[in-house]
Short mmCIF file of C-alpha atoms in Angstrom, two decimals:
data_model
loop_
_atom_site.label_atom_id
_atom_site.label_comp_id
_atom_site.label_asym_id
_atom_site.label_seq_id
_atom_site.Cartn_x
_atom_site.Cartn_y
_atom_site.Cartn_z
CA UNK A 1 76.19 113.75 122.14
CA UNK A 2 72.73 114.72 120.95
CA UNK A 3 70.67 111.26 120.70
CA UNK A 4 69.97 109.77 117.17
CA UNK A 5 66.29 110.31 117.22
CA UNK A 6 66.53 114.10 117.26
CA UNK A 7 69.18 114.37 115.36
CA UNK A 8 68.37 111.99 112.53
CA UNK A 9 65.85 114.90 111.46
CA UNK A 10 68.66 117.20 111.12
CA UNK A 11 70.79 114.94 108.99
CA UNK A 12 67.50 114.28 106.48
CA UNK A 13 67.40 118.64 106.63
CA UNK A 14 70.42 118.89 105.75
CA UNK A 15 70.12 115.74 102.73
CA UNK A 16 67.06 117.68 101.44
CA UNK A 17 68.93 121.04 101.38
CA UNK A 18 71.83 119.02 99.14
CA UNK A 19 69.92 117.20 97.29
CA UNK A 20 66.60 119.36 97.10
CA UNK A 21 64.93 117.79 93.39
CA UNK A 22 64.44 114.44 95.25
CA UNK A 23 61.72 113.90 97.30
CA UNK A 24 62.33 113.04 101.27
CA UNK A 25 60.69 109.57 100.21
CA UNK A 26 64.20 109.08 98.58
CA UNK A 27 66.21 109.90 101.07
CA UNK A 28 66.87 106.87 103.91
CA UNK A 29 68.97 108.16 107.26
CA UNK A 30 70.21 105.08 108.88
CA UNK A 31 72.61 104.82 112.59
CA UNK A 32 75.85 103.23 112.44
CA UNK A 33 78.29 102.34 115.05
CA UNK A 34 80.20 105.44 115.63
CA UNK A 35 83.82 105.62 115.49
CA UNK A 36 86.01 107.28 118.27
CA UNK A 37 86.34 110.77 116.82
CA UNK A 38 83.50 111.20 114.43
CA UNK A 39 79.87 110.21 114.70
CA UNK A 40 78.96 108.06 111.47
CA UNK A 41 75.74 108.01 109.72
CA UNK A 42 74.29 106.30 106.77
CA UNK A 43 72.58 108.22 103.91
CA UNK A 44 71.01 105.95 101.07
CA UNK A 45 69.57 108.43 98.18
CA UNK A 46 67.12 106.35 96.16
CA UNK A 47 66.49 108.35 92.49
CA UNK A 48 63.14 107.31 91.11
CA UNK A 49 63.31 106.23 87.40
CA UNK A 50 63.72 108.36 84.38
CA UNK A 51 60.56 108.53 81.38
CA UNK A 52 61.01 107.03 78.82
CA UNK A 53 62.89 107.87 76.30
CA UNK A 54 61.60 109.54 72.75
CA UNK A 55 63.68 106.78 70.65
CA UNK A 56 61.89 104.14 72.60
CA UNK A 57 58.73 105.33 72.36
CA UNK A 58 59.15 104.89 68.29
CA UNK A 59 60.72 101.32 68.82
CA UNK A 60 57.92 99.52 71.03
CA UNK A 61 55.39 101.21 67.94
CA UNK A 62 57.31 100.02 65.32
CA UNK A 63 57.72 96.21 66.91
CA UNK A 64 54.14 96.32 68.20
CA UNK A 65 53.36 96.41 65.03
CA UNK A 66 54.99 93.31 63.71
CA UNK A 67 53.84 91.59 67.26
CA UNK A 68 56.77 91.86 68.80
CA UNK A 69 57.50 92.44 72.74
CA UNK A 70 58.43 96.26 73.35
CA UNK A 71 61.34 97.52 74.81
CA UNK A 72 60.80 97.96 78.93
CA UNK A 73 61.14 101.35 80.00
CA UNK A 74 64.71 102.43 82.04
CA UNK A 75 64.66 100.88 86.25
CA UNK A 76 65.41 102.89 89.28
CA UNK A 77 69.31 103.76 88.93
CA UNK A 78 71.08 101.69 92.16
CA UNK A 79 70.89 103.71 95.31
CA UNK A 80 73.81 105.83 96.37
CA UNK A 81 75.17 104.84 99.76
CA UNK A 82 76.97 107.43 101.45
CA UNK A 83 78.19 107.91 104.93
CA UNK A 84 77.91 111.51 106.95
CA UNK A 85 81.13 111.79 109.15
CA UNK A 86 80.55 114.68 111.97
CA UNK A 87 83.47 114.71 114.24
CA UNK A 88 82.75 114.44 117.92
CA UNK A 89 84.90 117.35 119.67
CA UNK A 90 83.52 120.59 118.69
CA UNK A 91 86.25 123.22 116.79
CA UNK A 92 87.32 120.22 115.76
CA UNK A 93 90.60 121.44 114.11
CA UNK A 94 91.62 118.77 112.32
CA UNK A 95 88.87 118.05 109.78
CA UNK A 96 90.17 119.77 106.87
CA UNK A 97 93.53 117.62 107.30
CA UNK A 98 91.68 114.69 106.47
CA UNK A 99 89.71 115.87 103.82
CA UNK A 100 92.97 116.76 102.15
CA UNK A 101 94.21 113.68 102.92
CA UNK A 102 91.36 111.68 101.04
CA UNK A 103 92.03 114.25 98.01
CA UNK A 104 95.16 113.60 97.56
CA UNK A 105 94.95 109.74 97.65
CA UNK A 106 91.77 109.77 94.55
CA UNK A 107 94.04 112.43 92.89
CA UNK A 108 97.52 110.81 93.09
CA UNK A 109 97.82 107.63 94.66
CA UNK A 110 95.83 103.99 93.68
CA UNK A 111 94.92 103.23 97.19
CA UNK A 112 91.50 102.54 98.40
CA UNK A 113 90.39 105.23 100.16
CA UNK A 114 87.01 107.39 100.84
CA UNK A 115 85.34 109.77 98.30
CA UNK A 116 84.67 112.89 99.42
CA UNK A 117 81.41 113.75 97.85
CA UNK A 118 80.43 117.05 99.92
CA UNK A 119 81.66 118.45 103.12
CA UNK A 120 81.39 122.04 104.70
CA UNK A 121 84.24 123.35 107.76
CA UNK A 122 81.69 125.92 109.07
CA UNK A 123 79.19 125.23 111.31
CA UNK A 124 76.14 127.11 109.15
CA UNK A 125 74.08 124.48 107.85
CA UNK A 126 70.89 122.23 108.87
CA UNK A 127 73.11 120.11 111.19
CA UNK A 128 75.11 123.42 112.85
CA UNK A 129 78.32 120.95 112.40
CA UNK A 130 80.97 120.72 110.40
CA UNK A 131 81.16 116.99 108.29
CA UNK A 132 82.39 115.25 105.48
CA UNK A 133 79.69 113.08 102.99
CA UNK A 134 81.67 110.35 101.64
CA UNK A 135 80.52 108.02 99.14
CA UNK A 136 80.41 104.55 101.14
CA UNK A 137 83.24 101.90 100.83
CA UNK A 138 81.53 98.39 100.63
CA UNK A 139 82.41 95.60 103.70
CA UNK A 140 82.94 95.79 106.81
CA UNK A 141 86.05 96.83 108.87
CA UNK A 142 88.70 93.67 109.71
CA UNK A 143 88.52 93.87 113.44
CA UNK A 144 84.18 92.69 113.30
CA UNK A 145 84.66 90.18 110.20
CA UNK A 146 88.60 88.58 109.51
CA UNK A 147 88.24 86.16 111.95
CA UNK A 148 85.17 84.60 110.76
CA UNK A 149 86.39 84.64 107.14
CA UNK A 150 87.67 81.05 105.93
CA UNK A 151 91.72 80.29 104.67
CA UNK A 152 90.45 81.27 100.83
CA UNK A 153 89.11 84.47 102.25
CA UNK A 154 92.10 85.23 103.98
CA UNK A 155 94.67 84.57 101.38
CA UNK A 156 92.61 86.34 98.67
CA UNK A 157 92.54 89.65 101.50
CA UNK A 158 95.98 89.16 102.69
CA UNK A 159 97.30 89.19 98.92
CA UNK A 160 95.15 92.23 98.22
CA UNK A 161 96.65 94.09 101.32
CA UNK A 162 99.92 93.36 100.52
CA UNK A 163 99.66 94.64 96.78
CA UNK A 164 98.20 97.77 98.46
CA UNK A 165 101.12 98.71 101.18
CA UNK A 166 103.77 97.30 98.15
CA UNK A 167 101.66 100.63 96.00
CA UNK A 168 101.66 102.96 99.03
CA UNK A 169 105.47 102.94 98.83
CA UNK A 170 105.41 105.01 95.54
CA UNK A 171 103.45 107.68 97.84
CA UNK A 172 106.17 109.72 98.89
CA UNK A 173 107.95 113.00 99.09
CA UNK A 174 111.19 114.64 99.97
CA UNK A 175 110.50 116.37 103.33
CA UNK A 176 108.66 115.05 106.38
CA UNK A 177 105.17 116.24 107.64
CA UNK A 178 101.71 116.41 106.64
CA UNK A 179 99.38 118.04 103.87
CA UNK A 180 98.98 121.12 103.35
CA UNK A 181 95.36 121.83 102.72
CA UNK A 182 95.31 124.47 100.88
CA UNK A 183 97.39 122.53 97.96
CA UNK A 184 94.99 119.19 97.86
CA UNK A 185 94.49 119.46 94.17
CA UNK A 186 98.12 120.86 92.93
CA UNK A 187 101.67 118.83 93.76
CA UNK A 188 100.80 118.43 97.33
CA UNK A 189 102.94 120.52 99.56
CA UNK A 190 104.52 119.64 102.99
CA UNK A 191 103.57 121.23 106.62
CA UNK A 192 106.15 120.62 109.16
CA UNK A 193 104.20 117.96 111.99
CA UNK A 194 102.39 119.86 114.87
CA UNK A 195 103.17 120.25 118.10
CA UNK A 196 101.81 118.84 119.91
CA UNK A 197 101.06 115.87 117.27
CA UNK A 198 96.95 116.42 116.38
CA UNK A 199 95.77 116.77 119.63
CA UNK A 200 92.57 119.47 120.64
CA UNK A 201 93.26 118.70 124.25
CA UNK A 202 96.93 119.43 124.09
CA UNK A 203 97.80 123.25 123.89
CA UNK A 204 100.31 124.23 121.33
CA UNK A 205 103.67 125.73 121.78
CA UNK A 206 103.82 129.08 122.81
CA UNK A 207 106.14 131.04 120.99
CA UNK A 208 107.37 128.48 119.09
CA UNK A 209 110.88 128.70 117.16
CA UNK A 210 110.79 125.86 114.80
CA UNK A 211 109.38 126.51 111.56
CA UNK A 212 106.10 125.81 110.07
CA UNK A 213 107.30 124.38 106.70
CA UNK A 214 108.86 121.34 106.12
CA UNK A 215 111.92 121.43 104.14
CA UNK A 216 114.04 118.05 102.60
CA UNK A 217 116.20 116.72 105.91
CA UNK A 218 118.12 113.36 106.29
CA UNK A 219 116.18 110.64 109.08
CA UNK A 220 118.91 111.19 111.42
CA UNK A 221 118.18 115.45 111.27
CA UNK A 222 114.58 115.31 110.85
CA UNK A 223 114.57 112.81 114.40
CA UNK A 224 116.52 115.69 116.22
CA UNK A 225 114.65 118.31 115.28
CA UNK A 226 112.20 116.21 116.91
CA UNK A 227 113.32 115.29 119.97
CA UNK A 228 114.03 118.72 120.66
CA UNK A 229 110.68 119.99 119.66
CA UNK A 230 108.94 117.99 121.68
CA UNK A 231 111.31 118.33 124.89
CA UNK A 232 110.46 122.25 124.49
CA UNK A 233 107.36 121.12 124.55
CA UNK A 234 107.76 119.15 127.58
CA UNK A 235 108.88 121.95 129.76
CA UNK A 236 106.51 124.12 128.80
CA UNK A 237 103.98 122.00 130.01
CA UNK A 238 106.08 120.74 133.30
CA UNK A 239 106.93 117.64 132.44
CA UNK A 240 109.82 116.12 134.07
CA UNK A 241 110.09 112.98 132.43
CA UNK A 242 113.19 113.30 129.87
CA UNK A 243 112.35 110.34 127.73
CA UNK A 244 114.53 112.38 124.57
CA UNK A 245 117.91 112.09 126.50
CA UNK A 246 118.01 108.28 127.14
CA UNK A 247 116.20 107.56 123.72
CA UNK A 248 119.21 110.10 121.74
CA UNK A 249 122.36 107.43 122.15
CA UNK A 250 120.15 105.31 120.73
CA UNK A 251 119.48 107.01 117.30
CA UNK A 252 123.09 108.16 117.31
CA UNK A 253 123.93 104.34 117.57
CA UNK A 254 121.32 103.69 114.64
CA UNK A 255 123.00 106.34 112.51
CA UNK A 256 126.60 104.83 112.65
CA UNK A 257 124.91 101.39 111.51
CA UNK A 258 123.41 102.65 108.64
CA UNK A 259 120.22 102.20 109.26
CA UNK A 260 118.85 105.79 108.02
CA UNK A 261 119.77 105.75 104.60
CA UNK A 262 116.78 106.40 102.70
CA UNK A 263 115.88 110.36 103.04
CA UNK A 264 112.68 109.96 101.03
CA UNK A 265 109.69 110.40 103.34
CA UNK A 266 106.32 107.78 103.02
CA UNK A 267 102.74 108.11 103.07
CA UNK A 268 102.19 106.74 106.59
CA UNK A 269 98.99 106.11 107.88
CA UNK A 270 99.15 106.62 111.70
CA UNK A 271 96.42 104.19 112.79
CA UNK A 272 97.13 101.04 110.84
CA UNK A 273 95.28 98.77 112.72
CA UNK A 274 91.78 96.38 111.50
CA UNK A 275 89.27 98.66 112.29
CA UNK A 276 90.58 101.12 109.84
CA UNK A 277 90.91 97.99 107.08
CA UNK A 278 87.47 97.71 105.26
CA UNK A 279 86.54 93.72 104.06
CA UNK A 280 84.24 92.89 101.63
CA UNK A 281 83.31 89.18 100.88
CA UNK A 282 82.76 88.47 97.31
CA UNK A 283 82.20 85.13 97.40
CA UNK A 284 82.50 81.84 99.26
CA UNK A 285 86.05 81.48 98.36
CA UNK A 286 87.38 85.29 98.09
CA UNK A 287 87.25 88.73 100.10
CA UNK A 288 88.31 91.88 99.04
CA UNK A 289 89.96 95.06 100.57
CA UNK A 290 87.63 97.65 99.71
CA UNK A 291 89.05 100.17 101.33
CA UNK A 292 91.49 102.22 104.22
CA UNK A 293 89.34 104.59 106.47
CA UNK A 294 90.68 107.36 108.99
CA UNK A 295 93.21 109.21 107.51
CA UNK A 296 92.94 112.49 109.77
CA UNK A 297 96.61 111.35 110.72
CA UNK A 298 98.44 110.51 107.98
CA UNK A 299 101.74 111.95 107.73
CA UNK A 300 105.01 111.96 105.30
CA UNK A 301 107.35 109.79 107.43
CA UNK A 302 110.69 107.70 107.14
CA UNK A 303 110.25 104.73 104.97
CA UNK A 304 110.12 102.07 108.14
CA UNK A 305 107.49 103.93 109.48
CA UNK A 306 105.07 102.61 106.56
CA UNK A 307 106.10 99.12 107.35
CA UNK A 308 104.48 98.01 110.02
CA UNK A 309 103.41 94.25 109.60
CA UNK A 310 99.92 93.69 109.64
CA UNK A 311 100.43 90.34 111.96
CA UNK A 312 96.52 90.19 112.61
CA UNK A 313 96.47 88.51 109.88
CA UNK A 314 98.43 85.69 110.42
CA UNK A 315 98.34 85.73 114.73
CA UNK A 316 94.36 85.53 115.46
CA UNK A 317 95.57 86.94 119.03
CA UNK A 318 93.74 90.38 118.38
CA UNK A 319 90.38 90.50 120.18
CA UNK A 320 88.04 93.24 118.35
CA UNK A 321 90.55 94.91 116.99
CA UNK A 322 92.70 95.30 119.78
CA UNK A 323 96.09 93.35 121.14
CA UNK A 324 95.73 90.84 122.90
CA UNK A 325 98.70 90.81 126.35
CA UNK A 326 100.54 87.94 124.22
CA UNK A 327 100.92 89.77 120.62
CA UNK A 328 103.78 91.72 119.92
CA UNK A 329 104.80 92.89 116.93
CA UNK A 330 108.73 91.08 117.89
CA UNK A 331 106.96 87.81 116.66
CA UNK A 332 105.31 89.21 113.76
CA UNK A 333 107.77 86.98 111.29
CA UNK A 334 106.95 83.97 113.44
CA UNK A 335 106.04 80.80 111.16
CA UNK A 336 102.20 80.21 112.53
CA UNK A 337 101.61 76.53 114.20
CA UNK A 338 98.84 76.42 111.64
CA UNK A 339 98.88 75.47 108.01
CA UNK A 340 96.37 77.74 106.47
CA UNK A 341 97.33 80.91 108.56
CA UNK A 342 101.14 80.07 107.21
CA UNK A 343 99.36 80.16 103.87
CA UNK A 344 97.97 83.49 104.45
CA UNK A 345 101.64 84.86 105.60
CA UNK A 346 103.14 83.85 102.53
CA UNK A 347 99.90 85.37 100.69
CA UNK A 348 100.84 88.72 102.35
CA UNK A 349 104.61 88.76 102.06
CA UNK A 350 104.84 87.79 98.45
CA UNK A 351 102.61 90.61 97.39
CA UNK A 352 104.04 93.16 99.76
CA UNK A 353 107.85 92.68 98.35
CA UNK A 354 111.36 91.74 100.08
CA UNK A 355 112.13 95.64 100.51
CA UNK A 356 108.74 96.01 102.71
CA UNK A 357 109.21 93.34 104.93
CA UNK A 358 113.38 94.05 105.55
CA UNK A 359 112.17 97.71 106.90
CA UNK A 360 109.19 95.57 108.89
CA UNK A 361 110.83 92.54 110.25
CA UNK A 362 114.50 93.62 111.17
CA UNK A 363 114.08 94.52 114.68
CA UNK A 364 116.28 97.89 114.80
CA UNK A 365 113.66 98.69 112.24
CA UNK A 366 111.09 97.60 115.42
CA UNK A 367 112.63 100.29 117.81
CA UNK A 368 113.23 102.90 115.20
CA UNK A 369 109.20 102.27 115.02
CA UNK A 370 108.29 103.43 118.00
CA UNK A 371 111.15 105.64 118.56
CA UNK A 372 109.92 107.90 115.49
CA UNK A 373 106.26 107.78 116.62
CA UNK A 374 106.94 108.98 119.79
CA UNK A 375 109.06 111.58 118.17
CA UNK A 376 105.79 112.04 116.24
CA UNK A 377 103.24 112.28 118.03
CA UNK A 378 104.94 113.20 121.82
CA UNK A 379 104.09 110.75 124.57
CA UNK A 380 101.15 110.93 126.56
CA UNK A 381 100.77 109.44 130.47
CA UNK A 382 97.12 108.09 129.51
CA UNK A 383 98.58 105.53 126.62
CA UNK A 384 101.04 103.02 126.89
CA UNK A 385 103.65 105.47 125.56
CA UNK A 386 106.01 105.57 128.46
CA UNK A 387 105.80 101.84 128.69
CA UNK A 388 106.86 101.55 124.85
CA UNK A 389 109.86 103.63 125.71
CA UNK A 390 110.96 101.69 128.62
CA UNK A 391 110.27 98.25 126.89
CA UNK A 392 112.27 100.40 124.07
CA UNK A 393 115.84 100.97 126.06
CA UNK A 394 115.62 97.54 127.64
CA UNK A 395 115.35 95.65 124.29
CA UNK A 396 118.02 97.87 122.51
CA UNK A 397 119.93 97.09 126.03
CA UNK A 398 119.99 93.69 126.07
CA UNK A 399 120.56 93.31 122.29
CA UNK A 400 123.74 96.13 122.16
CA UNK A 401 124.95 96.28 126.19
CA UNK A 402 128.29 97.89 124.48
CA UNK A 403 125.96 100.52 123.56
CA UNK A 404 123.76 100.93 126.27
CA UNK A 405 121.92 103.37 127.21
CA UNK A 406 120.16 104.91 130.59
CA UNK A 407 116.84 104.04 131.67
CA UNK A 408 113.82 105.53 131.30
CA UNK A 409 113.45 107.03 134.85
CA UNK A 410 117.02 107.35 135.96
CA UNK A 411 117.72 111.33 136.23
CA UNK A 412 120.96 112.99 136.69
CA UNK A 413 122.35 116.57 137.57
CA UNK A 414 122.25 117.96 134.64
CA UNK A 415 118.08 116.97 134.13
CA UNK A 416 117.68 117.73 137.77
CA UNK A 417 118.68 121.75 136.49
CA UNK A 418 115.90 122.42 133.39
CA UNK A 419 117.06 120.66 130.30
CA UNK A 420 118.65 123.05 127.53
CA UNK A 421 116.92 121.81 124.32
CA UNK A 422 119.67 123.43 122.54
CA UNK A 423 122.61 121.26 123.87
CA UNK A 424 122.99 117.54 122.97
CA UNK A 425 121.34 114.24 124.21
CA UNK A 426 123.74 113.16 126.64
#
């Protein structure tokens, strides 16, 4: 990555080309901690003051006149802070996903998300990138500031985060999938998911047969088209591993419980975790959410994917952002030891509603979870996405053994012969 000091000179280029009546004097570049896909930079436009106005000009005569003090002329409007968001990879294919993504959320939905203010896909400008200018949200993110904030702080978040999730569940459609950008300012339309799941250093499908649109489906179908999209997948690439075969019995098993009975599909943000949760502090007693970042991901998923608990708040056992070995999301509904985190819970749960927290507490909810991001997104050997799976079967072992199903590694004749992705699970 090209160091900040030669390309900050780009960045003011390219500020001067956008905003070419102000002088550079107005225009401020500024580094910021980048995040893991994009490279993040502050822009603060300073416009100097307008002249005074013809009406005032007649005032201040006529109440010089009688003595009195004249009218003061108009101050400097507040700067406008914006943030420049250049995305690491180059052909970064992706970028346009989450500029849809940010439309649609300031066109049809009330949560806090980032402005798009100007942005170019191409690479022909001052910067030879392309980027997104997005007006900037206020705060900080949760993972650098929650754990500093005091019990007012927290409750005052907690209830606002809540409110916001409790909103997000009016965000949905009838088929799964993502945006399609070329509808951000119309009734947004549906893409089937990718596959592979958003990933430049994944090759696609050759040849695929599923379909690119996304048409209404129950959870159970729109899970096995799925599975057997990304077992295709799988053996195109030589993967051996046949995760979809022990996971199947599983979501059959779900099925017959009942558990899949809402066919609507959610506005899911993929990344849910603090560093993506903007805080601002308004005062000694109160701290706001002022906004969601990184929505490159977001998809149109079943309603319990939308529910996972934020438990940060409530189980300080995060460090920067990240898990800590003894946080799980299975004790998210744990009562905390202390009295003002159990005040915070409550903060959160009231304002996120009873329907929210049944699809993020119950723990078949849990599994389906990470069953259907898997299904999702595909797992990968450099996460901890076989190790979900396998903590996966043994938990939905030990809690149904009448329904049990085969672990993660065993392999039998028919897997040992290339797996048919058009015959069953089993």
């Amino acid at each position: 990555m090209e160091p900040f000091d030669t390309f900050k000179p780009k960045v003011t280029a390219l500020c001067q080309n956008i905003w070419h009546t102000l002088p550079s004097s107005a225009i401020a570049i500024t580094r910021m901690e980048d995040a893991f896909f994009h490279r993040v930079i502050s822009i603060t436009i300073t416009h100097p003051p307008q002249p005074l106005h013809w009406f005032h000009k007649i005032s201040n005569r006529f109440l010089q006149t009688f003595g009195l003090d004249a009218l003061t002329g108009p101050e400097s409007s507040k700067p406008e802070e914006f943030v420049i968001s250049i995305p690491r990879r180059k052909n970064y294919p992706y970028l346009q996903n989450g500029i849809a993504m940010m439309f649609y959320l300031n066109l049809h939905s009330a949560i806090k998300a980032p402005r798009i203010k100007f942005f170019d896909l191409t690479a022909n400008n001052a910067i030879g990138k392309p980027y997104t200018i997005q007006h900037r949200i206020p705060g900080k993110p949760a993972q650098y500031v929650y754990k500093d904030l005091n019990t007012g702080q927290r409750i005052t978040f907690a209830r606002e985060l809540g409110t916001a999730l409790s909103k997000m569940m009016k965000d949905r459609v009838m088929s799964p999938g993502t945006l399609d950008p070329e509808y951000i300012t119309t009734f947004p339309q549906i893409e089937c998911l990718e596959c592979p799941f958003r990933d430049g250093y994944r090759a696609p499908l050759p040849n695929s047969p599923f379909p690119t649109s996304s048409i209404p489906q129950t959870v159970f179908s729109f899970l096995e088209t799925q599975f057997k999209r990304q077992r295709a997948y799988d053996l195109s690439q030589g993967v051996r591993v046949n995760p979809w075969s022990k996971l199947w019995p599983i979501v059959v098993s779900m099925n017959e419980m009942g558990l899949f009975t809402d066919h609507m599909y959610y506005l899911t943000h993929m990344d849910f975790e603090p560093r993506n949760i903007m805080v601002d502090v308004t005062s000694p007693t109160t701290a706001t959410l002022s906004g969601i970042l990184d929505w490159d991901d977001a998809v149109f998923a079943p309603v319990f994917m939308h529910c996972t608990p934020p438990y940060w708040l409530w189980d300080l056992g995060y460090e920067n952002g990240h898990k800590s070995d003894d946080v799980e999301e299975a004790k998210a509904n744990d009562t905390p030891a202390d009295e003002g985190l159990q005040q915070v819970k409550k903060a959160f749960e009231d304002a996120a509603g009873k329907l929210y927290l049944k699809y993020a507490y119950t723990p078949e909810y849990r599994m389906a979870r990470t069953i259907t991001r898997i299904a999702i997104t595909g797992p990968e050997f450099l996460t901890n996405d076989y190790d979900d799976i396998e903590k996966t079967i043994r938990k939905w072992n030990t809690r149904y053994p009448d329904k049990k199903t085969r672990e993660l590694y065993e392999v039998d004749s028919h897997e040992e012969c290339e797996y048919d992705s058009d015959e069953e699970y089993n």
